[in-house]
PDB file of C-alpha atoms in Angstrom:
ATOM      1  CA  MET A   1      83.954 108.041  90.699  1.00 47.00           C
ATOM      2  CA  LYS A   2      84.708 108.555  87.480  1.00 49.00           C
ATOM      3  CA  GLN A   3      83.229 106.773  84.300  1.00 46.00           C
ATOM      4  CA  HIS A   4      86.389 104.415  83.522  1.00 43.00           C
ATOM      5  CA  GLN A   5      86.742 104.081  87.356  1.00 54.00           C
ATOM      6  CA  TRP A   6      82.872 102.781  87.270  1.00 50.00           C
ATOM      7  CA  GLU A   7      83.743 100.355  84.399  1.00 56.00           C
ATOM      8  CA  ALA A   8      85.456  97.885  86.834  1.00 55.00           C
ATOM      9  CA  TYR A   9      82.638  97.386  89.068  1.00 59.00           C
ATOM     10  CA  GLU A  10      79.219  96.092  88.521  1.00 64.00           C
ATOM     11  CA  SER A  11      75.784  96.470  90.791  1.00 69.00           C
ATOM     12  CA  ILE A  12      74.956  93.917  92.704  1.00 73.00           C
ATOM     13  CA  SER A  13      72.324  92.308  94.607  1.00 79.00           C
ATOM     14  CA  LEU A  14      72.038  92.568  98.705  1.00 83.00           C
ATOM     15  CA  PRO A  15      71.947  88.465  99.296  1.00 87.00           C
ATOM     16  CA  ALA A  16      75.197  88.956  97.472  1.00 83.00           C
ATOM     17  CA  ILE A  17      76.376  91.950  99.800  1.00 84.00           C
ATOM     18  CA  GLN A  18      75.534  89.666 102.688  1.00 91.00           C
ATOM     19  CA  HIS A  19      77.207  86.826 101.922  1.00 91.00           C
ATOM     20  CA  ILE A  20      80.287  89.216 101.256  1.00 89.00           C
ATOM     21  CA  MET A  21      79.799  90.626 104.694  1.00 92.00           C
ATOM     22  CA  THR A  22      78.826  86.859 106.339  1.00 96.00           C
ATOM     23  CA  ASP A  23      82.605  86.024 104.872  1.00 95.00           C
ATOM     24  CA  MET A  24      84.308  89.603 106.219  1.00 95.00           C
ATOM     25  CA  MET A  25      83.131  88.769 109.609  1.00 98.00           C
ATOM     26  CA  LYS A  26      84.195  84.847 109.121  1.00 98.00           C
ATOM     27  CA  ASP A  27      87.445  86.558 108.245  1.00 97.00           C
ATOM     28  CA  LEU A  28      87.299  89.169 111.227  1.00 98.00           C
ATOM     29  CA  HIS A  29      86.266  86.558 114.207  1.00 98.00           C
ATOM     30  CA  ALA A  30      89.185  84.436 113.149  1.00 98.00           C
ATOM     31  CA  PHE A  31      91.422  87.277 113.836  1.00 98.00           C
ATOM     32  CA  LEU A  32      89.818  88.420 117.189  1.00 98.00           C
ATOM     33  CA  GLU A  33      90.069  84.957 117.848  1.00 98.00           C
ATOM     34  CA  GLU A  34      93.318  84.307 117.773  1.00 98.00           C
ATOM     35  CA  ASN A  35      94.297  87.636 119.687  1.00 98.00           C
ATOM     36  CA  GLU A  36      91.888  86.724 122.161  1.00 98.00           C
ATOM     37  CA  ILE A  37      90.129  89.790 121.359  1.00 99.00           C
ATOM     38  CA  PRO A  38      86.398  89.703 122.832  1.00 99.00           C
ATOM     39  CA  TYR A  39      83.461  90.772 120.694  1.00 99.00           C
ATOM     40  CA  CYS A  40      79.991  90.046 120.273  1.00 99.00           C
ATOM     41  CA  LEU A  41      77.101  91.488 117.622  1.00 99.00           C
ATOM     42  CA  ALA A  42      75.476  94.155 118.061  1.00 98.00           C
ATOM     43  CA  TYR A  43      72.112  96.480 116.844  1.00 97.00           C
ATOM     44  CA  GLY A  44      70.937  94.629 113.592  1.00 96.00           C
ATOM     45  CA  SER A  45      73.054  92.232 113.390  1.00 98.00           C
ATOM     46  CA  LEU A  46      72.059  90.931 117.180  1.00 98.00           C
ATOM     47  CA  LEU A  47      68.787  90.917 115.957  1.00 98.00           C
ATOM     48  CA  GLY A  48      68.933  89.510 112.895  1.00 98.00           C
ATOM     49  CA  ALA A  49      70.747  86.278 114.843  1.00 98.00           C
ATOM     50  CA  ILE A  50      68.421  86.220 116.988  1.00 98.00           C
ATOM     51  CA  ARG A  51      65.448  86.030 115.261  1.00 98.00           C
ATOM     52  CA  HIS A  52      66.960  85.042 111.384  1.00 97.00           C
ATOM     53  CA  ASP A  53      69.641  82.859 112.837  1.00 98.00           C
ATOM     54  CA  GLY A  54      71.265  85.450 110.674  1.00 98.00           C
ATOM     55  CA  PHE A  55      70.913  88.670 108.598  1.00 97.00           C
ATOM     56  CA  ILE A  56      67.690  90.447 108.511  1.00 94.00           C
ATOM     57  CA  PRO A  57      66.574  89.686 105.640  1.00 93.00           C
ATOM     58  CA  TRP A  58      66.901  93.330 104.269  1.00 88.00           C
ATOM     59  CA  ASP A  59      69.911  94.226 106.441  1.00 89.00           C
ATOM     60  CA  ASP A  60      73.354  95.692 104.656  1.00 84.00           C
ATOM     61  CA  ASP A  61      75.612  95.838 107.729  1.00 86.00           C
ATOM     62  CA  MET A  62      77.163  94.752 110.591  1.00 95.00           C
ATOM     63  CA  ASP A  63      77.586  95.984 113.803  1.00 97.00           C
ATOM     64  CA  ILE A  64      79.980  94.759 116.709  1.00 99.00           C
ATOM     65  CA  PHE A  65      80.498  95.886 120.467  1.00 98.00           C
ATOM     66  CA  MET A  66      83.741  95.742 121.965  1.00 98.00           C
ATOM     67  CA  MET A  67      85.090  96.622 125.256  1.00 98.00           C
ATOM     68  CA  ARG A  68      87.000  99.846 124.560  1.00 96.00           C
ATOM     69  CA  LYS A  69      90.332  97.821 126.140  1.00 96.00           C
ATOM     70  CA  ASP A  70      90.225  95.038 123.516  1.00 98.00           C
ATOM     71  CA  TYR A  71      89.327  97.954 121.134  1.00 97.00           C
ATOM     72  CA  LEU A  72      92.584  99.192 121.949  1.00 96.00           C
ATOM     73  CA  ARG A  73      94.304  95.799 121.731  1.00 98.00           C
ATOM     74  CA  PHE A  74      92.429  95.146 117.947  1.00 98.00           C
ATOM     75  CA  GLU A  75      93.060  98.898 116.801  1.00 97.00           C
ATOM     76  CA  ALA A  76      96.743  98.596 117.609  1.00 97.00           C
ATOM     77  CA  LEU A  77      97.457  94.966 115.594  1.00 97.00           C
ATOM     78  CA  ALA A  78      95.757  96.116 113.016  1.00 95.00           C
ATOM     79  CA  LYS A  79      98.486  98.076 112.011  1.00 92.00           C
ATOM     80  CA  THR A  80     100.686  95.027 111.046  1.00 94.00           C
ATOM     81  CA  LYS A  81      98.809  92.143 111.580  1.00 96.00           C
ATOM     82  CA  LEU A  82      95.162  92.718 109.644  1.00 95.00           C
ATOM     83  CA  PRO A  83      94.065  90.234 106.912  1.00 93.00           C
ATOM     84  CA  LYS A  84      95.165  92.810 103.759  1.00 91.00           C
ATOM     85  CA  ARG A  85      91.410  92.140 102.363  1.00 91.00           C
ATOM     86  CA  PHE A  86      90.371  94.335 105.697  1.00 95.00           C
ATOM     87  CA  PHE A  87      91.366  98.099 106.293  1.00 91.00           C
ATOM     88  CA  LEU A  88      89.927 100.196 109.599  1.00 95.00           C
ATOM     89  CA  GLN A  89      88.674 103.177 109.026  1.00 92.00           C
ATOM     90  CA  THR A  90      88.928 106.241 111.415  1.00 91.00           C
ATOM     91  CA  PRO A  91      88.993 109.751 110.789  1.00 88.00           C
ATOM     92  CA  LEU A  92      92.991 109.786 110.882  1.00 91.00           C
ATOM     93  CA  SER A  93      93.832 106.509 108.876  1.00 88.00           C
ATOM     94  CA  ASP A  94      90.890 108.306 106.204  1.00 88.00           C
ATOM     95  CA  ARG A  95      91.165 112.098 105.959  1.00 83.00           C
ATOM     96  CA  HIS A  96      87.922 112.110 103.977  1.00 81.00           C
ATOM     97  CA  PHE A  97      85.584 110.172 106.333  1.00 82.00           C
ATOM     98  CA  ARG A  98      83.919 112.468 108.531  1.00 74.00           C
ATOM     99  CA  LEU A  99      81.362 110.172 109.973  1.00 76.00           C
ATOM    100  CA  LEU A 100      82.353 110.813 113.649  1.00 80.00           C
ATOM    101  CA  HIS A 101      78.878 108.833 115.206  1.00 83.00           C
ATOM    102  CA  VAL A 102      80.201 105.630 113.906  1.00 85.00           C
ATOM    103  CA  PRO A 103      84.257 106.325 113.667  1.00 89.00           C
ATOM    104  CA  TYR A 104      85.505 102.984 113.538  1.00 94.00           C
ATOM    105  CA  LYS A 105      84.655 100.464 110.465  1.00 94.00           C
ATOM    106  CA  VAL A 106      86.203  97.646 109.292  1.00 96.00           C
ATOM    107  CA  ARG A 107      86.159  97.931 105.407  1.00 92.00           C
ATOM    108  CA  ASP A 108      86.730  95.123 102.569  1.00 88.00           C
ATOM    109  CA  GLN A 109      89.148  96.428 100.351  1.00 83.00           C
ATOM    110  CA  HIS A 110      87.179  95.424  97.155  1.00 77.00           C
ATOM    111  CA  SER A 111      83.541  96.685  97.304  1.00 74.00           C
ATOM    112  CA  THR A 112      81.681  99.690  97.318  1.00 72.00           C
ATOM    113  CA  LEU A 113      78.910 100.313  99.273  1.00 68.00           C
ATOM    114  CA  LEU A 114      77.301 104.083  98.426  1.00 60.00           C
ATOM    115  CA  GLU A 115      76.532 105.788 102.232  1.00 55.00           C
ATOM    116  CA  GLU A 116      77.217 109.010 100.438  1.00 54.00           C
ATOM    117  CA  PRO A 117      77.673 108.963  96.702  1.00 52.00           C
ATOM    118  CA  ASP A 118      79.428 112.379  96.674  1.00 49.00           C
ATOM    119  CA  ARG A 119      82.116 111.822  99.288  1.00 57.00           C
ATOM    120  CA  PHE A 120      85.838 110.094  98.769  1.00 58.00           C
ATOM    121  CA  TYR A 121      85.772 108.093 101.633  1.00 62.00           C
ATOM    122  CA  HIS A 122      86.645 104.662 101.549  1.00 65.00           C
ATOM    123  CA  GLN A 123      83.496 103.053 101.222  1.00 71.00           C
ATOM    124  CA  GLY A 124      83.689  99.565 100.920  1.00 78.00           C
ATOM    125  CA  ALA A 125      81.696  96.658 102.686  1.00 84.00           C
ATOM    126  CA  PHE A 126      82.031  97.351 106.304  1.00 90.00           C
ATOM    127  CA  ILE A 127      81.331  96.307 109.443  1.00 96.00           C
ATOM    128  CA  ASP A 128      81.203  98.868 112.098  1.00 96.00           C
ATOM    129  CA  ILE A 129      82.655  98.852 115.610  1.00 98.00           C
ATOM    130  CA  PHE A 130      80.864 100.204 118.458  1.00 97.00           C
ATOM    131  CA  VAL A 131      83.146 100.686 121.533  1.00 97.00           C
ATOM    132  CA  LEU A 132      81.706 100.196 124.793  1.00 97.00           C
ATOM    133  CA  ASP A 133      82.991 101.895 128.212  1.00 95.00           C
ATOM    134  CA  ASP A 134      82.464 100.961 131.987  1.00 95.00           C
ATOM    135  CA  VAL A 135      80.167 102.846 133.965  1.00 94.00           C
ATOM    136  CA  VAL A 136      81.828 104.537 137.270  1.00 92.00           C
ATOM    137  CA  ASP A 137      81.236 108.907 137.139  1.00 90.00           C
ATOM    138  CA  GLU A 138      77.676 108.598 135.873  1.00 88.00           C
ATOM    139  CA  ASP A 139      77.717 112.972 135.923  1.00 89.00           C
ATOM    140  CA  ASN A 140      81.535 112.991 134.190  1.00 90.00           C
ATOM    141  CA  LEU A 141      79.980 110.561 131.898  1.00 89.00           C
ATOM    142  CA  ASN A 142      76.993 112.198 130.403  1.00 88.00           C
ATOM    143  CA  ARG A 143      79.151 115.544 130.736  1.00 90.00           C
ATOM    144  CA  ALA A 144      81.697 114.122 128.182  1.00 91.00           C
ATOM    145  CA  LEU A 145      78.765 112.449 126.049  1.00 89.00           C
ATOM    146  CA  LYS A 146      76.891 116.298 125.862  1.00 87.00           C
ATOM    147  CA  ARG A 147      80.045 117.562 124.703  1.00 87.00           C
ATOM    148  CA  CYS A 148      81.055 114.698 122.181  1.00 86.00           C
ATOM    149  CA  SER A 149      77.941 114.408 120.798  1.00 84.00           C
ATOM    150  CA  MET A 150      77.795 117.925 120.347  1.00 79.00           C
ATOM    151  CA  LEU A 151      81.032 118.065 118.535  1.00 80.00           C
ATOM    152  CA  SER A 152      80.135 115.364 116.573  1.00 80.00           C
ATOM    153  CA  SER A 153      77.012 116.698 115.288  1.00 76.00           C
ATOM    154  CA  LEU A 154      78.443 119.293 113.380  1.00 73.00           C
ATOM    155  CA  LYS A 155      79.932 117.090 110.924  1.00 69.00           C
ATOM    156  CA  MET A 156      76.969 115.284 110.159  1.00 68.00           C
ATOM    157  CA  ARG A 157      74.319 116.265 107.529  1.00 63.00           C
ATOM    158  CA  ILE A 158      71.328 117.910 108.806  1.00 60.00           C
ATOM    159  CA  ASP A 159      67.809 118.416 106.511  1.00 58.00           C
ATOM    160  CA  ALA A 160      67.901 122.282 108.010  1.00 58.00           C
ATOM    161  CA  SER A 161      64.066 122.354 106.634  1.00 63.00           C
ATOM    162  CA  GLN A 162      63.318 119.793 109.471  1.00 63.00           C
ATOM    163  CA  LEU A 163      64.475 122.508 111.966  1.00 62.00           C
ATOM    164  CA  LYS A 164      62.651 125.829 112.546  1.00 68.00           C
ATOM    165  CA  GLY A 165      62.919 129.552 113.974  1.00 70.00           C
ATOM    166  CA  VAL A 166      66.268 130.268 115.967  1.00 73.00           C
ATOM    167  CA  LYS A 167      67.264 126.539 116.031  1.00 65.00           C
ATOM    168  CA  LYS A 168      67.572 126.651 112.545  1.00 67.00           C
ATOM    169  CA  TYR A 169      69.770 129.642 111.659  1.00 66.00           C
ATOM    170  CA  LEU A 170      72.004 128.714 115.622  1.00 71.00           C
ATOM    171  CA  ARG A 171      72.680 125.240 113.123  1.00 65.00           C
ATOM    172  CA  ILE A 172      73.485 126.510 110.141  1.00 69.00           C
ATOM    173  CA  ALA A 173      75.507 129.053 111.793  1.00 73.00           C
ATOM    174  CA  LEU A 174      77.664 126.460 113.872  1.00 69.00           C
ATOM    175  CA  GLN A 175      77.870 123.971 111.236  1.00 69.00           C
ATOM    176  CA  LEU A 176      79.676 126.757 108.816  1.00 73.00           C
ATOM    177  CA  LEU A 177      81.664 128.083 111.574  1.00 72.00           C
ATOM    178  CA  PHE A 178      83.131 124.560 112.617  1.00 68.00           C
ATOM    179  CA  LYS A 179      83.358 123.519 108.356  1.00 73.00           C
ATOM    180  CA  PRO A 180      87.102 124.296 107.890  1.00 72.00           C
ATOM    181  CA  ILE A 181      87.844 121.834 110.996  1.00 80.00           C
ATOM    182  CA  PRO A 182      88.670 118.518 110.333  1.00 84.00           C
ATOM    183  CA  ALA A 183      86.609 115.663 111.513  1.00 84.00           C
ATOM    184  CA  ALA A 184      90.143 113.795 112.589  1.00 90.00           C
ATOM    185  CA  TRP A 185      90.710 117.331 115.437  1.00 87.00           C
ATOM    186  CA  ILE A 186      86.644 116.318 116.508  1.00 88.00           C
ATOM    187  CA  TYR A 187      87.860 112.452 116.565  1.00 90.00           C
ATOM    188  CA  ARG A 188      91.017 113.444 118.616  1.00 92.00           C
ATOM    189  CA  TYR A 189      89.040 115.367 121.189  1.00 90.00           C
ATOM    190  CA  ASN A 190      86.518 112.729 121.636  1.00 90.00           C
ATOM    191  CA  ARG A 191      89.110 110.266 122.012  1.00 92.00           C
ATOM    192  CA  LYS A 192      90.959 111.900 124.862  1.00 92.00           C
ATOM    193  CA  ARG A 193      88.123 112.624 126.307  1.00 92.00           C
ATOM    194  CA  ALA A 194      86.859 109.189 126.428  1.00 91.00           C
ATOM    195  CA  ASP A 195      90.657 108.147 127.508  1.00 90.00           C
ATOM    196  CA  ARG A 196      90.002 110.404 130.523  1.00 90.00           C
ATOM    197  CA  LEU A 197      86.861 108.303 131.801  1.00 91.00           C
ATOM    198  CA  LYS A 198      87.173 106.061 134.844  1.00 90.00           C
ATOM    199  CA  LYS A 199      87.223 102.766 134.607  1.00 93.00           C
ATOM    200  CA  ASP A 200      86.280  99.552 136.304  1.00 93.00           C
ATOM    201  CA  GLU A 201      86.256  96.443 134.989  1.00 93.00           C
ATOM    202  CA  LYS A 202      84.069  95.552 138.014  1.00 93.00           C
ATOM    203  CA  SER A 203      81.455  98.540 137.311  1.00 96.00           C
ATOM    204  CA  ALA A 204      77.588  96.900 137.134  1.00 96.00           C
ATOM    205  CA  TYR A 205      76.756  98.952 134.007  1.00 96.00           C
ATOM    206  CA  VAL A 206      78.738  99.747 130.319  1.00 97.00           C
ATOM    207  CA  GLN A 207      77.760 101.963 127.677  1.00 95.00           C
ATOM    208  CA  VAL A 208      77.808 102.750 124.151  1.00 95.00           C
ATOM    209  CA  GLY A 209      81.647 104.325 124.230  1.00 91.00           C
ATOM    210  CA  ILE A 210      81.040 108.260 123.894  1.00 88.00           C
ATOM    211  CA  GLU A 211      81.542 108.953 120.811  1.00 87.00           C
ATOM    212  CA  HIS A 212      79.055 107.118 119.337  1.00 85.00           C
ATOM    213  CA  MET A 213      76.511 109.705 120.200  1.00 78.00           C
ATOM    214  CA  GLU A 214      74.548 106.873 121.857  1.00 81.00           C
ATOM    215  CA  ARG A 215      73.013 106.717 125.424  1.00 84.00           C
ATOM    216  CA  LEU A 216      72.864 103.143 125.316  1.00 93.00           C
ATOM    217  CA  ARG A 217      73.691 101.126 129.036  1.00 95.00           C
ATOM    218  CA  MET A 218      73.615  97.682 129.604  1.00 97.00           C
ATOM    219  CA  ARG A 219      74.422  95.286 132.765  1.00 98.00           C
ATOM    220  CA  ARG A 220      77.695  93.900 132.361  1.00 98.00           C
ATOM    221  CA  SER A 221      76.044  90.592 133.140  1.00 98.00           C
ATOM    222  CA  ASP A 222      73.339  90.988 130.532  1.00 98.00           C
ATOM    223  CA  LEU A 223      76.420  91.216 128.205  1.00 98.00           C
ATOM    224  CA  PHE A 224      79.067  88.592 129.948  1.00 98.00           C
ATOM    225  CA  PRO A 225      79.689  85.702 129.598  1.00 98.00           C
ATOM    226  CA  LEU A 226      79.426  86.059 126.118  1.00 99.00           C
ATOM    227  CA  GLN A 227      78.341  82.886 123.846  1.00 98.00           C
ATOM    228  CA  LEU A 228      78.087  81.688 119.791  1.00 99.00           C
ATOM    229  CA  HIS A 229      74.778  81.651 118.230  1.00 99.00           C
ATOM    230  CA  THR A 230      74.133  81.033 114.775  1.00 98.00           C
ATOM    231  CA  PHE A 231      74.655  82.940 112.007  1.00 98.00           C
ATOM    232  CA  GLU A 232      73.945  82.087 108.490  1.00 97.00           C
ATOM    233  CA  ASP A 233      76.339  79.626 107.796  1.00 97.00           C
ATOM    234  CA  THR A 234      78.373  79.456 110.922  1.00 98.00           C
ATOM    235  CA  GLN A 235      78.325  80.932 114.782  1.00 99.00           C
ATOM    236  CA  PHE A 236      79.129  84.470 116.049  1.00 99.00           C
ATOM    237  CA  TYR A 237      79.623  85.743 119.777  1.00 99.00           C
ATOM    238  CA  VAL A 238      76.266  87.346 121.229  1.00 99.00           C
ATOM    239  CA  PRO A 239      75.925  88.552 124.747  1.00 99.00           C
ATOM    240  CA  HIS A 240      74.720  86.752 127.615  1.00 98.00           C
ATOM    241  CA  HIS A 241      71.513  87.138 127.943  1.00 98.00           C
ATOM    242  CA  SER A 242      70.454  88.608 124.398  1.00 98.00           C
ATOM    243  CA  ASP A 243      66.573  88.954 125.074  1.00 98.00           C
ATOM    244  CA  THR A 244      67.130  91.365 127.301  1.00 98.00           C
ATOM    245  CA  ILE A 245      69.513  93.567 125.805  1.00 98.00           C
ATOM    246  CA  LEU A 246      67.234  93.533 122.437  1.00 98.00           C
ATOM    247  CA  LYS A 247      64.045  94.125 124.376  1.00 98.00           C
ATOM    248  CA  GLN A 248      66.078  97.847 125.811  1.00 96.00           C
ATOM    249  CA  ILE A 249      66.799  98.519 122.588  1.00 96.00           C
ATOM    250  CA  TYR A 250      63.870  97.509 120.188  1.00 95.00           C
ATOM    251  CA  GLY A 251      61.196  96.362 122.389  1.00 95.00           C
ATOM    252  CA  ASP A 252      59.212  94.004 120.735  1.00 95.00           C
ATOM    253  CA  TYR A 253      61.915  93.099 118.657  1.00 95.00           C
ATOM    254  CA  MET A 254      60.461  89.550 117.233  1.00 95.00           C
ATOM    255  CA  GLN A 255      57.613  91.687 115.700  1.00 92.00           C
ATOM    256  CA  LEU A 256      58.445  92.455 111.965  1.00 88.00           C
ATOM    257  CA  PRO A 257      58.315  96.112 110.648  1.00 81.00           C
ATOM    258  CA  ASP A 258      55.721  97.541 108.583  1.00 83.00           C
ATOM    259  CA  PRO A 259      56.938  96.211 104.593  1.00 80.00           C
ATOM    260  CA  LYS A 260      57.235  99.890 104.026  1.00 78.00           C
ATOM    261  CA  ASP A 261      60.251 100.121 106.300  1.00 76.00           C
ATOM    262  CA  ARG A 262      61.931  97.058 105.456  1.00 70.00           C
ATOM    263  CA  VAL A 263      64.682  98.696 102.689  1.00 71.00           C
ATOM    264  CA  PRO A 264      68.440  98.441 102.882  1.00 70.00           C
ATOM    265  CA  HIS A 265      70.428 101.642 103.964  1.00 64.00           C
ATOM    266  CA  ALA A 266      72.846 102.086 100.363  1.00 62.00           C
ATOM    267  CA  LYS A 267      73.363 100.883  96.842  1.00 63.00           C
ATOM    268  CA  PHE A 268      76.228  98.214  96.449  1.00 65.00           C
ATOM    269  CA  TYR A 269      78.494  97.949  93.436  1.00 63.00           C
ATOM    270  CA  LEU A 270      81.199  95.194  93.739  1.00 63.00           C
ATOM    271  CA  ASP A 271      85.250  95.111  92.029  1.00 59.00           C
ATOM    272  CA  LYS A 272      84.523  92.523  89.041  1.00 56.00           C
ATOM    273  CA  ALA A 273      88.246  91.558  89.759  1.00 51.00           C
ATOM    274  CA  VAL A 274      88.121  90.105  92.676  1.00 54.00           C
ATOM    275  CA  PHE A 275      84.423  88.824  93.769  1.00 52.00           C
ATOM    276  CA  GLU A 276      82.204  86.197  91.228  1.00 51.00           C
ATOM    277  CA  TRP A 277      78.479  86.181  92.728  1.00 46.00           C
ATOM    278  CA  LYS A 278      75.538  84.388  91.121  1.00 41.00           C
ATOM    279  CA  SER A 279      72.156  85.498  91.964  1.00 42.00           C
TER     280      SER A 279
END
């Protein structure tokens, strides 16, 4: 970002960005409720809701789960009806965006949260959407996950110094080979693989979508029916058995991490013309 562009922004505190994200989530919650699209908090946001009744004190993003059929409805509605403060970011809507393991983000149009300062994609405060699939044909699902994860990883930044021997040089060679291939091409391939998976809304299990490079699998009965839970000064949806899901992801999730690990992901900058925040 050029110097004259930086002059329109000012650095802000973590509580300020959490305030903005809570406000974003309120608007997104209202939009999803109005259009009868189910969602629930996920990962760190779910942990924050259950352990802190809000954000984990050092967290700087929000995560939600959404079944694939519901995400597809949301994606279609977002083209014309999403509140103007939001931008639905995918590798198709933002040609510079290449985070293929988290390819669905609802971005705030008026803030900047620098995950990768030298990249040119939209980096507003965001809510990550993790799509869930029915687990029907497990063997086919695992094959698709392996293939999609391999392709997506080739667009991720990897510290080659952490690799040794043949793996190191193979990894470098593959990344150089795939460098000319746009992230949007891999995204389309992953989406097509996901669309071909068998669907069954009565399946016992659901799993984080193959494009996310995740193997998290949950009992449908632990996820549904969703219920409202306190989050800061409002309420958002959480899974039916949040405790079971959090133990599956984090183990003893009520145990606070070591102080050295209580750090946010990024630096925050805010558009002066739009928001005012007093710490």
